[in-house]
Coordinates of C-alpha atoms in Angstrom, one line a residue:
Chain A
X1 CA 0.9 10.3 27.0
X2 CA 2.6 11.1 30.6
X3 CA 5.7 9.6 31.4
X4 CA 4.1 7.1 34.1
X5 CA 2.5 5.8 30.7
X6 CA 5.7 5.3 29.1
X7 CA 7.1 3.4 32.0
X8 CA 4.0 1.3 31.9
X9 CA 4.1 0.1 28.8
X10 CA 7.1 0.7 27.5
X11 CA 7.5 -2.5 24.9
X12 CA 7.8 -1.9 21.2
X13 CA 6.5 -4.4 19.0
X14 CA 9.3 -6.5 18.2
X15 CA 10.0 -6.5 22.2
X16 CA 6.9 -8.1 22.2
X17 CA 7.3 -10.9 19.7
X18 CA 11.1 -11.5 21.3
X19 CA 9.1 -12.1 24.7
X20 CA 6.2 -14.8 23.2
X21 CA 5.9 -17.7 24.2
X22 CA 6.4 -20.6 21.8
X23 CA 2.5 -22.0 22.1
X24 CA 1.3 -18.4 20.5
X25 CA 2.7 -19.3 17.3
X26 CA 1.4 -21.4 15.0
X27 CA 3.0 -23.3 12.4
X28 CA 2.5 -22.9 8.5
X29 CA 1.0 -26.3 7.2
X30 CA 3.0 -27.5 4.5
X31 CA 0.1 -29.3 2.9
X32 CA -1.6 -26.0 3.0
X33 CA 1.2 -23.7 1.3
X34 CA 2.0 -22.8 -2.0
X35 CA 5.6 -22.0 -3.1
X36 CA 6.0 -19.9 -6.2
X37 CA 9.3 -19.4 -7.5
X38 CA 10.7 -16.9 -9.7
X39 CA 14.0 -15.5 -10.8
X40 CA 14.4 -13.6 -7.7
X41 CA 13.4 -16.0 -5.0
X42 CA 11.0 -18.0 -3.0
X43 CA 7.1 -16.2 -2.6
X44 CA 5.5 -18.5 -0.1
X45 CA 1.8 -18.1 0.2
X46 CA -0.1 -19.5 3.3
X47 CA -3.6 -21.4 1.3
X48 CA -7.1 -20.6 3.5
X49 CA -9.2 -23.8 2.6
X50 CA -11.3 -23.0 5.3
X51 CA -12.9 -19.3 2.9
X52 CA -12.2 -20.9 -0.6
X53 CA -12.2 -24.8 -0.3
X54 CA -12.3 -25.8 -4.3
X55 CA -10.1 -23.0 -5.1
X56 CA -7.7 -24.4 -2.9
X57 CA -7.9 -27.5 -4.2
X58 CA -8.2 -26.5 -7.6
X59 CA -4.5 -24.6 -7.2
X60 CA -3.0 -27.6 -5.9
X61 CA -4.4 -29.5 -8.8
X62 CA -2.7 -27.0 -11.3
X63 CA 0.3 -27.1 -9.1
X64 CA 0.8 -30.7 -9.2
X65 CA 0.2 -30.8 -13.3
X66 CA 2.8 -28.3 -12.9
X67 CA 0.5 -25.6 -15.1
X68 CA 1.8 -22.8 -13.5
X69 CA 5.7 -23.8 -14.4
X70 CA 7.1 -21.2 -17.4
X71 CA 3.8 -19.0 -17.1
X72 CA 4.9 -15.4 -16.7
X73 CA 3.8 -12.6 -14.0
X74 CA 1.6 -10.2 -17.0
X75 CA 0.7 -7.6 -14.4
X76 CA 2.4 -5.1 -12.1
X77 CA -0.1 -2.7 -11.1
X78 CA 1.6 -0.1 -8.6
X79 CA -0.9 0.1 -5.7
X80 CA -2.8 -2.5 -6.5
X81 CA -1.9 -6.1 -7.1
X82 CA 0.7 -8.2 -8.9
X83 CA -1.1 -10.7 -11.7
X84 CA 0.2 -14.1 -12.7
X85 CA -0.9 -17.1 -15.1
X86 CA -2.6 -16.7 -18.0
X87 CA -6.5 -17.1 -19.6
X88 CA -5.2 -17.3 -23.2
X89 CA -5.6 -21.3 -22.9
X90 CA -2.4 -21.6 -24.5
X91 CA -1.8 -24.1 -21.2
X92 CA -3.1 -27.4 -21.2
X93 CA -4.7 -28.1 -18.2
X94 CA -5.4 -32.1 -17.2
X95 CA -7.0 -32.6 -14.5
X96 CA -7.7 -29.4 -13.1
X97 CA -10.5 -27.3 -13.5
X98 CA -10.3 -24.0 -15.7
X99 CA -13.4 -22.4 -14.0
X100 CA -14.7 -22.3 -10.7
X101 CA -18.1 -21.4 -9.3
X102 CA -16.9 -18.7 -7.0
X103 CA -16.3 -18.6 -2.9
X104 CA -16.5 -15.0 -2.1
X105 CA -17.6 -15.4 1.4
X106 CA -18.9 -18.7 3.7
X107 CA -21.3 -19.0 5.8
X108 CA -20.5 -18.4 9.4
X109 CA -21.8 -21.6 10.5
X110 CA -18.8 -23.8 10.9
X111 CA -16.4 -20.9 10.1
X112 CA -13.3 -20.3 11.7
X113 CA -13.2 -18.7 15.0
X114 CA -13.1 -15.2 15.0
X115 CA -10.9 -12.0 16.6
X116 CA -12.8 -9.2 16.7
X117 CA -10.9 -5.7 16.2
X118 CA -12.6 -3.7 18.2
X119 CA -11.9 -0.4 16.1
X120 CA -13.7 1.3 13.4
X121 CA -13.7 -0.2 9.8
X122 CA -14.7 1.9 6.7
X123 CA -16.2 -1.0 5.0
X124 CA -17.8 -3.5 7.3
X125 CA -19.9 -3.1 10.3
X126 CA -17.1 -6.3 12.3
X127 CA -13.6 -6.8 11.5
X128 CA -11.0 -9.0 12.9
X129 CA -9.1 -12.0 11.8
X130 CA -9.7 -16.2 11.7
X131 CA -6.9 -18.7 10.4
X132 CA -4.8 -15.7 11.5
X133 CA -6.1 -13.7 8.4
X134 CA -8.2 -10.4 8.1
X135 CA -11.4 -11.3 7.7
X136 CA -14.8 -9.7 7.5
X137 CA -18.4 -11.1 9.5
X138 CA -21.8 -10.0 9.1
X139 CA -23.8 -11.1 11.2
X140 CA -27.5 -9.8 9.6
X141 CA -26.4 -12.2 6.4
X142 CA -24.7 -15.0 8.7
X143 CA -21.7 -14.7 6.3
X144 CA -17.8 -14.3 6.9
X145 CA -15.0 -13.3 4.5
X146 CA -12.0 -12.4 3.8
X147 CA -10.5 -8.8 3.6
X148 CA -7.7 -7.8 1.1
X149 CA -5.1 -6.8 3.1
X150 CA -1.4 -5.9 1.9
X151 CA -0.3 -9.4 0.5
X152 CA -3.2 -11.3 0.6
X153 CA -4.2 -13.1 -2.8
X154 CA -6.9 -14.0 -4.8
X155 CA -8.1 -15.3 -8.0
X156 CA -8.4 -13.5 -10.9
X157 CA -11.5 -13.4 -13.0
X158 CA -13.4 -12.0 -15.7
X159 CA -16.6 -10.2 -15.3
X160 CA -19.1 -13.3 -14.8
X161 CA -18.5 -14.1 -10.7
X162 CA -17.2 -18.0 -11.9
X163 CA -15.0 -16.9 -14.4
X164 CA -11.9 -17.8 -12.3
X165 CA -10.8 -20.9 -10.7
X166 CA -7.2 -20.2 -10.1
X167 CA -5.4 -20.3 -13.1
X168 CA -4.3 -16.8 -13.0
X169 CA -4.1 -15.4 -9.2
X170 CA -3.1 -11.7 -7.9
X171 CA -1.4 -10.7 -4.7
X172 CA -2.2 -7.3 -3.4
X173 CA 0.6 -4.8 -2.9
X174 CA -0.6 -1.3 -2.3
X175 CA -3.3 0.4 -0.2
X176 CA -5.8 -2.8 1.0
X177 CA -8.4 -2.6 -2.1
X178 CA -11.3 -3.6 0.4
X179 CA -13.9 -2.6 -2.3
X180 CA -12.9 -6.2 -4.0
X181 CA -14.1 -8.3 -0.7
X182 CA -16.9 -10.2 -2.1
X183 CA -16.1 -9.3 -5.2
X184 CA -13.2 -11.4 -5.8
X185 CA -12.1 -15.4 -4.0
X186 CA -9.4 -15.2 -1.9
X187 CA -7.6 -18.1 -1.4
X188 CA -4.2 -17.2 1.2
X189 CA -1.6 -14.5 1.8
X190 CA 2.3 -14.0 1.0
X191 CA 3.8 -15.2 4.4
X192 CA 7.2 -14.5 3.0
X193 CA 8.9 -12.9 0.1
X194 CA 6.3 -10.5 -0.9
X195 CA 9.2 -7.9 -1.5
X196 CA 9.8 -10.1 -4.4
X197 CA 6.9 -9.4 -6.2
X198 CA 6.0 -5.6 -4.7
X199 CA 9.4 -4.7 -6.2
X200 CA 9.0 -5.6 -9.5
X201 CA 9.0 -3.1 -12.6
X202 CA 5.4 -1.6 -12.9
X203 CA 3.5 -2.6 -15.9
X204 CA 3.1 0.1 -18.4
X205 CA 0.1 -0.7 -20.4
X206 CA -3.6 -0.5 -19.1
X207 CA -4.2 -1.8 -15.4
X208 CA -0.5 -2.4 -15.2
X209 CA -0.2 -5.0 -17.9
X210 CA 3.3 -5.6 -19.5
X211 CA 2.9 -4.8 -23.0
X212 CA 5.9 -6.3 -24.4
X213 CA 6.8 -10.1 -23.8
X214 CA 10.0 -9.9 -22.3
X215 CA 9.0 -7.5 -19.4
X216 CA 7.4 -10.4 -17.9
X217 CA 8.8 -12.0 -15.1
X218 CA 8.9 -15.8 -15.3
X219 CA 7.5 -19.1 -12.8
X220 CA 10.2 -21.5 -12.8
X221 CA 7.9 -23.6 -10.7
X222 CA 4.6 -23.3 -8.7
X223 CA 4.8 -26.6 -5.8
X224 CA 2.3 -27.6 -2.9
X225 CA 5.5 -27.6 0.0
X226 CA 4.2 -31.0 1.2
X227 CA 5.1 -32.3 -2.0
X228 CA 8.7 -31.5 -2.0
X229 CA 11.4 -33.2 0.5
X230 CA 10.6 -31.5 4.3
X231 CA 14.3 -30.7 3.4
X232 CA 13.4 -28.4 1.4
X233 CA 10.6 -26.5 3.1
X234 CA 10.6 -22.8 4.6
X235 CA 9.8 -23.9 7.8
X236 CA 8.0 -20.8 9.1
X237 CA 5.0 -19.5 11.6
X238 CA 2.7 -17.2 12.2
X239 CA 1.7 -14.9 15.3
X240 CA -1.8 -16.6 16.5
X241 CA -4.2 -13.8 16.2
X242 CA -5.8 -15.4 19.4
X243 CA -3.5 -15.2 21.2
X244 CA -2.5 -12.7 24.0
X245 CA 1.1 -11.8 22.6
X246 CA -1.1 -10.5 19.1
X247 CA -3.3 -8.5 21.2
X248 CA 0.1 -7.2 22.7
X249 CA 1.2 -6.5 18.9
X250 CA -2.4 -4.4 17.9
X251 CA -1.9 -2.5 21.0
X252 CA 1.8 -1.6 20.2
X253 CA 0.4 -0.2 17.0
X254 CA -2.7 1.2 18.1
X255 CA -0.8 3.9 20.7
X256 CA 3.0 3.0 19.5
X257 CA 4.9 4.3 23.0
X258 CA 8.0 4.2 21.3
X259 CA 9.4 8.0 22.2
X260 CA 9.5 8.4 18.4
X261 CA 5.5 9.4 18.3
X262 CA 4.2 12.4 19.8
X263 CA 0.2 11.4 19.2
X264 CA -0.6 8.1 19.4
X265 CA -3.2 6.8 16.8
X266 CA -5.9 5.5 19.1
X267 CA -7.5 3.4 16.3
X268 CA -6.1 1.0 14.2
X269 CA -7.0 0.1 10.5
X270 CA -7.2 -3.4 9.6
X271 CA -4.7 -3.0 7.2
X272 CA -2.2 -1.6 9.9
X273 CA -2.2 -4.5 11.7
X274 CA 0.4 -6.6 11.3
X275 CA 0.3 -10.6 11.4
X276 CA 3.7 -11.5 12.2
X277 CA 5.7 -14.4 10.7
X278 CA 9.2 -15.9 11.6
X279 CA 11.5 -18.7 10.2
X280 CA 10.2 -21.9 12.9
X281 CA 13.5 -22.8 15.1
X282 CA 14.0 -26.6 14.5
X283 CA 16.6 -28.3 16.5
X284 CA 19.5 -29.6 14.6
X285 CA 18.2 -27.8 11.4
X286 CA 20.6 -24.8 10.1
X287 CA 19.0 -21.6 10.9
X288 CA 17.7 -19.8 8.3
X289 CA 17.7 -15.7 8.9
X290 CA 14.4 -14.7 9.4
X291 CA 12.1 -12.9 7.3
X292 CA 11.7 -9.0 7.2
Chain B
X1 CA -27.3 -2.9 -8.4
X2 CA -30.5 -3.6 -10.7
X3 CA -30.2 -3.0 -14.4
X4 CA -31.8 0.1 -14.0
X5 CA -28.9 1.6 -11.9
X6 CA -26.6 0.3 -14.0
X7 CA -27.8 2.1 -17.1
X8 CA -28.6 5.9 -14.7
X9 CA -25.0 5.6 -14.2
X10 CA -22.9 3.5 -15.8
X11 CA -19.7 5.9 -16.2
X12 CA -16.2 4.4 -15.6
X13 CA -13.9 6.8 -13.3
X14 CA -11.9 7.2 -17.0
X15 CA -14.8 7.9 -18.5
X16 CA -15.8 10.0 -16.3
X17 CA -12.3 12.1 -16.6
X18 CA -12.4 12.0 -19.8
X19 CA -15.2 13.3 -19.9
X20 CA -14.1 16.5 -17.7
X21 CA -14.4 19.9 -17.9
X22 CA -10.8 21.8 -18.0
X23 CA -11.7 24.2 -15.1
X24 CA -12.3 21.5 -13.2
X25 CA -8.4 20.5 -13.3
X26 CA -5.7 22.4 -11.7
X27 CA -2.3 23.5 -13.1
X28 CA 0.9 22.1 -10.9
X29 CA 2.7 25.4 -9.7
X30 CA 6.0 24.8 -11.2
X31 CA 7.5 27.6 -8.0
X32 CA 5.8 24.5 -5.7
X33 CA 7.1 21.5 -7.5
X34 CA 10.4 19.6 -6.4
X35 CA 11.9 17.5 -9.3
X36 CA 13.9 14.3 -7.8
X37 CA 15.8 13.0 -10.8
X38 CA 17.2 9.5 -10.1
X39 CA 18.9 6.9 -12.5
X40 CA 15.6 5.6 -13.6
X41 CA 13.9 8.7 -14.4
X42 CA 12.0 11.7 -12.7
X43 CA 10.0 12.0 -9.5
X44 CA 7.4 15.1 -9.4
X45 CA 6.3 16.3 -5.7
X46 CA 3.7 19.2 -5.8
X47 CA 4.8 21.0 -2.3
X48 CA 2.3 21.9 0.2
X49 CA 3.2 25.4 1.6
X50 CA -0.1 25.7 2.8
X51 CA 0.6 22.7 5.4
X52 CA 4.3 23.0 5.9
X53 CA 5.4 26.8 5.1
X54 CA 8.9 26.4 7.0
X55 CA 9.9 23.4 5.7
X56 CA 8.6 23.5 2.1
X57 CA 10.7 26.7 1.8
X58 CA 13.5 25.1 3.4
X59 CA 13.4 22.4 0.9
X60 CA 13.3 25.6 -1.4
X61 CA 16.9 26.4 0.0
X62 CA 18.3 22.5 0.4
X63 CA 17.6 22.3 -3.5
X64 CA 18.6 25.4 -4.6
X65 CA 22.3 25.0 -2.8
X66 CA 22.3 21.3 -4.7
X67 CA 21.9 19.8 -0.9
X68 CA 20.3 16.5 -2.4
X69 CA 22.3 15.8 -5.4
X70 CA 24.6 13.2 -5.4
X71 CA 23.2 11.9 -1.9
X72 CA 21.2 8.1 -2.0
X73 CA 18.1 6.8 -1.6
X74 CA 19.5 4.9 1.9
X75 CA 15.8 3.1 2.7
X76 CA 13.1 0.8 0.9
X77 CA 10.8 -0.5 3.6
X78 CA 8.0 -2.8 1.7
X79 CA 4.5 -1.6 2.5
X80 CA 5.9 1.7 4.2
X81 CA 8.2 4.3 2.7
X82 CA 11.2 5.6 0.6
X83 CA 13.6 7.5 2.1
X84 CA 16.0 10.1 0.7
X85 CA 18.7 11.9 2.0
X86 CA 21.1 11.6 5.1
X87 CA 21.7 12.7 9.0
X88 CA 25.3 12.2 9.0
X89 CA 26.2 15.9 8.9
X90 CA 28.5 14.7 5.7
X91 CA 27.3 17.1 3.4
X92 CA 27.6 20.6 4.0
X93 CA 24.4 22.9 4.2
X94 CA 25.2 26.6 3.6
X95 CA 22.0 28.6 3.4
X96 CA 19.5 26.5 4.5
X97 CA 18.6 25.1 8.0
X98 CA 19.3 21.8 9.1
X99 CA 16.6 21.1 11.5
X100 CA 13.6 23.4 12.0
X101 CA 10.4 23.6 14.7
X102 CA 7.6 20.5 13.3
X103 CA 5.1 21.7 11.3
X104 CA 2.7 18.5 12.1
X105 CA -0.9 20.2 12.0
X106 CA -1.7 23.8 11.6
X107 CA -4.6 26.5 12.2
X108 CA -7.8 25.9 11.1
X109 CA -8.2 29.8 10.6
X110 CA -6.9 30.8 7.5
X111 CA -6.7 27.5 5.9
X112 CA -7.4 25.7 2.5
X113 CA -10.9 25.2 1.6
X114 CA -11.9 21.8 3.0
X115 CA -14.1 18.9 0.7
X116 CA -15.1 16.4 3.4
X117 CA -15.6 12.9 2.5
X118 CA -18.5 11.8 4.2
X119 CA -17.4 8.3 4.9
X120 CA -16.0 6.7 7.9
X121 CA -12.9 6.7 9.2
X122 CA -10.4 4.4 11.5
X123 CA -8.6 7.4 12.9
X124 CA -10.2 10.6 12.5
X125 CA -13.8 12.3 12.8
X126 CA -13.7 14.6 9.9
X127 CA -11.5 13.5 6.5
X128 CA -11.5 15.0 3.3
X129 CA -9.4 17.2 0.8
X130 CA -7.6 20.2 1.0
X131 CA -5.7 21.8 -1.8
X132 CA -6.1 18.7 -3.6
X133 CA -4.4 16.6 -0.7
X134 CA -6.2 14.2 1.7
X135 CA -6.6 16.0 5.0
X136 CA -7.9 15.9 8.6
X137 CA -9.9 18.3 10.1
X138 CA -10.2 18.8 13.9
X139 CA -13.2 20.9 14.8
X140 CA -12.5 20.8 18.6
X141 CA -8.9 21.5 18.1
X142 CA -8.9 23.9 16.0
X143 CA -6.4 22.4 13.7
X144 CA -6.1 20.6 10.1
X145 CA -3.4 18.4 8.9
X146 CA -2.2 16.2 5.7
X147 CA -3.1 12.6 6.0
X148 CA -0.5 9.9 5.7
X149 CA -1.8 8.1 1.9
X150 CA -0.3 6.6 -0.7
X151 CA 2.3 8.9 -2.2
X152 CA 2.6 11.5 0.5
X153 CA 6.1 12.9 0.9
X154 CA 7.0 13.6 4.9
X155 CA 10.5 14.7 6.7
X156 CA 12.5 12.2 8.2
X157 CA 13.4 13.4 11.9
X158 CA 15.0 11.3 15.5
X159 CA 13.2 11.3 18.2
X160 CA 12.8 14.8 19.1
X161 CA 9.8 16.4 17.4
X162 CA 11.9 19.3 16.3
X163 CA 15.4 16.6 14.7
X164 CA 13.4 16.7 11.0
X165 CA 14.2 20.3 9.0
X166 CA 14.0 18.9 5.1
X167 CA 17.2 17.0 5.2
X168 CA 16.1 13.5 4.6
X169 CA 12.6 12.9 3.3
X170 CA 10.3 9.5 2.6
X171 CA 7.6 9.0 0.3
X172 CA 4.9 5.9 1.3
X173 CA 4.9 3.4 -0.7
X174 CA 2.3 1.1 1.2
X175 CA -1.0 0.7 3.2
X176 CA -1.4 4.1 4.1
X177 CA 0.9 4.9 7.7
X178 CA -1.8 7.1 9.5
X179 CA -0.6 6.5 12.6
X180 CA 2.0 8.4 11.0
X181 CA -0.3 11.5 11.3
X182 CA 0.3 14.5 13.3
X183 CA 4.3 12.9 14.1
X184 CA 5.7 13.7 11.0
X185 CA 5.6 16.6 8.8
X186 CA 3.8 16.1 5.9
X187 CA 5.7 18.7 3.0
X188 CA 3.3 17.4 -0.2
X189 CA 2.3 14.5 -2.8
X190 CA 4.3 12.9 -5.5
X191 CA 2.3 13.5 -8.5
X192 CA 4.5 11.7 -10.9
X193 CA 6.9 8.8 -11.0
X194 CA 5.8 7.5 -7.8
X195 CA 6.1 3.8 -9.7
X196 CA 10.4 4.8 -9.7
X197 CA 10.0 4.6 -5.8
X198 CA 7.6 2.1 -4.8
X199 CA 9.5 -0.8 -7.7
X200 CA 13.1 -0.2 -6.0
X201 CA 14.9 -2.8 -4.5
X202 CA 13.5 -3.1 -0.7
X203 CA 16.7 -2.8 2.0
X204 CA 17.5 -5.6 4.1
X205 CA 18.6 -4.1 7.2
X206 CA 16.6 -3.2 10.0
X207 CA 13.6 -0.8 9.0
X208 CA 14.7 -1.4 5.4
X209 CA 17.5 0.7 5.0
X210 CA 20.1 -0.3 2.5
X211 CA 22.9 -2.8 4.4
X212 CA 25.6 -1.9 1.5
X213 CA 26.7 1.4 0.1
X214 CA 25.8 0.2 -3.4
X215 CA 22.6 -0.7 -2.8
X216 CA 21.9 2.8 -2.7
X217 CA 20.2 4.1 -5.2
X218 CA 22.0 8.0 -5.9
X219 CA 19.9 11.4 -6.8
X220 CA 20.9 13.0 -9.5
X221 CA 19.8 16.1 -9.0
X222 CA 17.2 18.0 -6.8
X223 CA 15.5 21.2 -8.7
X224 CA 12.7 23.3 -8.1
X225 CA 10.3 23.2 -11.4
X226 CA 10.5 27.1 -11.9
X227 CA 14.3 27.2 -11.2
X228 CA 14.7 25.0 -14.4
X229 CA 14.0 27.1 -18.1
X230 CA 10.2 26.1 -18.9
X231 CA 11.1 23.8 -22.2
X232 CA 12.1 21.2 -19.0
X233 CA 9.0 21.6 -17.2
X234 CA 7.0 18.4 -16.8
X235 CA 3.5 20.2 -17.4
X236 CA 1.2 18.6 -15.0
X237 CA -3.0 19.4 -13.7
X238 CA -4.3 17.8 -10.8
X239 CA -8.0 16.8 -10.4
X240 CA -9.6 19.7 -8.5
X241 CA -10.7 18.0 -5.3
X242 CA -13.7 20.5 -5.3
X243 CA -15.1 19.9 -8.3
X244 CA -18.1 17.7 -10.0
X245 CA -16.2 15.7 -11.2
X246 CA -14.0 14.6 -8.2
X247 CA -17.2 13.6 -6.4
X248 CA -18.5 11.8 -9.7
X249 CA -14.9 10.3 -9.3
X250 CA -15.4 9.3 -5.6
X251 CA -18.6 7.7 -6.4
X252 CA -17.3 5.7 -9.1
X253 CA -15.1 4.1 -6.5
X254 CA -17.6 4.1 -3.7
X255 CA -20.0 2.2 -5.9
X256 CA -18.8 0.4 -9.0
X257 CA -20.7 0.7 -11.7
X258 CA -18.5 -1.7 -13.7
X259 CA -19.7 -5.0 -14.8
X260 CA -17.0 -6.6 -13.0
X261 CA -18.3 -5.8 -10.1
X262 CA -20.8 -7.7 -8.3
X263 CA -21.2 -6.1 -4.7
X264 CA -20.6 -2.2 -4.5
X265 CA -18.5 -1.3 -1.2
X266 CA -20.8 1.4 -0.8
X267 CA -17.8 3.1 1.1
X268 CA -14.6 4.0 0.2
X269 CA -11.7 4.6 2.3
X270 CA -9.8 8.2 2.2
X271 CA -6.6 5.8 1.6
X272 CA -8.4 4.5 -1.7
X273 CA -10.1 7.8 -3.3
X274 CA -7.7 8.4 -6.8
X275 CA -6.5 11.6 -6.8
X276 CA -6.2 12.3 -11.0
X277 CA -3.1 13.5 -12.1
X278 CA -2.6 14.4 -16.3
X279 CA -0.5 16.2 -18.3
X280 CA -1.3 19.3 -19.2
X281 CA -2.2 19.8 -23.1
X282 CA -0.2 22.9 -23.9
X283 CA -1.2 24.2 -27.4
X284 CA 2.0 23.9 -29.8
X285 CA 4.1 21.5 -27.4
X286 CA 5.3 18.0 -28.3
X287 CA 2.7 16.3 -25.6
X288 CA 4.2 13.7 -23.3
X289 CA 2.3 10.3 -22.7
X290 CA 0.0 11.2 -19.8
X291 CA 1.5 9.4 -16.5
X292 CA -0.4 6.0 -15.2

């Protein structure tokens, strides 16, 4: 990298992001979020109806017969995913649905427009992102899914493929386990408060499990946030990933200029790339801080 | 996957190490091993003096003089690293060096045998293991370097290339940082405990350091392994990288043999290859619980 380089492009990626323009974000639909709270805060996961339509629908369902309320977090895998909800059918469920056939990938007609990321992938021939997640497209089956990516989450299951339906879900906290895509629904990512969950005390038994009951972490409530007061909502919102600023952001990542690195990458893994979020500005609303 | 695949090869990955011959499993050099002792329990990091001769000996001389005890953990960034240790000059180093040249890549001549993996890669031509670590090889170059995974242990520096000596260090705790590779010096892996690091509290100030001094998380004490009498060594074996059964291993992961699985990735990402750690069976010894 010469110094004429440097000069050219010398914006880091949060210089970027202060410098957007308002029309490149895009904001989180309330009637298509899920807050989970536990003891230590707020998770808020951003639902994809457009890759897992009846599991989306089926988590509202259990949100709104409050199923998930008192059910405990049973797994802390490090690397790998936080588990909560149970299969045990100690819950009554109403109106919901306990199983699901499952959505592991859509066809690509009438999917989401998609972002190609031009770089290599280990797993997939084309990677990029639609609904501003990472997603997946192969074009020989016509299909499209989602990838697990830091934070993303998904339903848990047993072995048969419609074994799940959303009663217990996962969020992924280590080192993107791509060799679940197709394997496994996703239904959204943590947009905010992920921290809450990566930090928690790893599970000690098999796969991370807790093995005693009172290492598990608690729900105090599961709520769609178009069901609560709008005074209540996180407002928050996401970088476009079609927009021009996001290409900005990859690019700031791909060959960081920042005079901290010596060798810049060149390539980007999907996992690298971040999808920004921030706390939506709403005049005469008290300002929340933003999120990390 | 047809049945009959299934049933050629339907071994687990812990069925698989269980299933191991000892040769193929390689002792933990306790005269290479840096024990971080914190409040809630012991961190094991096998040293790479092989990749980073000046600085793993100059860790050598930071612990020996008691450099890191008493000094915090001052950064939890989710999805990125640990850090240890501080720049401020407040703590006096007598014998060992404060900052020393980078030791980002080194000769290819005269170093560690090299296992390729023979899978694609987002930022490199040639990946694969070396001396049990995950590694680069440059052909054209001429050099070989540590690859930024899960668990790797690097030296925090500034800007300059040459600001980082052994004084602070990080661990990752997220998505593997491999733009990180070739600008940091990689000094080895930890082997054990890794679950203390990644579960801590992340900071809240900018790039996740800790905003309050009693956030900090304080180390207790820094030793070499073979500096401590032998009834306090942690007795730990690595899976040999260039044995049978690390490529029976890989393969496990590449292509899931489990029922649970219902497409194999038929890939598999140097970030995601396990790198099997036990403890060792030592005839006559009270025999700790193996580590996750």
């Amino acid at each position: 990298m010469t110094t004429t380089e440097t000069l050219s492009n010398p914006l880091t990626t949060d210089q970027i992001l202060a410098a957007s323009p308002t029309s490149d974000w895009q904001p989180v639909d309330p009637a298509e979020t899920l807050y989970l709270d536990i003891p230590a805060g707020r998770v808020v996961i951003a639902l994809a109806p457009a890759f897992a339509p009846n599991h989306v629908a089926n988590i509202k369902a259990l949100s709104r017969e409050c199923y998930f309320d008192g059910l405990p977090i049973t797994r802390v895998q490090d690397n790998f995913v936080v588990q909560w909800g149970v299969f045990d059918g100690t819950k009554e469920i109403r109106t919901a649905k306990r199983t699901l056939p499952a959505e592991f990938d859509r066809p690509l007609a009438g999917a989401p427009a998609f972002t190609p990321l031009p770089d290599r992938d280990v797993y997939a021939p084309s990677v990029g992102f639609a609904d501003n997640l990472p997603s997946v497209r192969d074009f020989a089956a016509g299909r499209m899914w989602l990838a697990h990516c830091y934070s993303m989450v998904g339903v848990a299951r047993f072995d048969a493929a419609d074994s799940g339906g959303g009663i217990a879900l996962y969020a992924v906290i280590g080192h993107a386990p791509r060799f679940l895509d197709r394997n496994a629904t996703l239904v959204g990512r943590v947009v905010h408060g992920i921290e809450l969950l990566s930090a928690l005390p790893r599970g000690t038994g098999s796969s991370g499990f807790y093995e005693k009951a009172q290492q598990r972490v608690p729900i105090i409530a599961a709520r769609i946030a178009s069901d609560l007061p709008a005074s209540e909502h996180l407002e928050l919102e996401v970088l476009r990933t079609d927009s021009a600023t996001f290409q900005a952001v990859v690019e700031s990542r791909r060959n960081c200029r920042h005079p901290w690195f010596k060798v810049p990458a060149g390539h980007i893994d999907l996992g690298n790339v971040p999808l920004p979020v921030r706390v939506r500005k709403i005049e005469g609303r008290p300002q929340l801080s933003d999120p990390a």
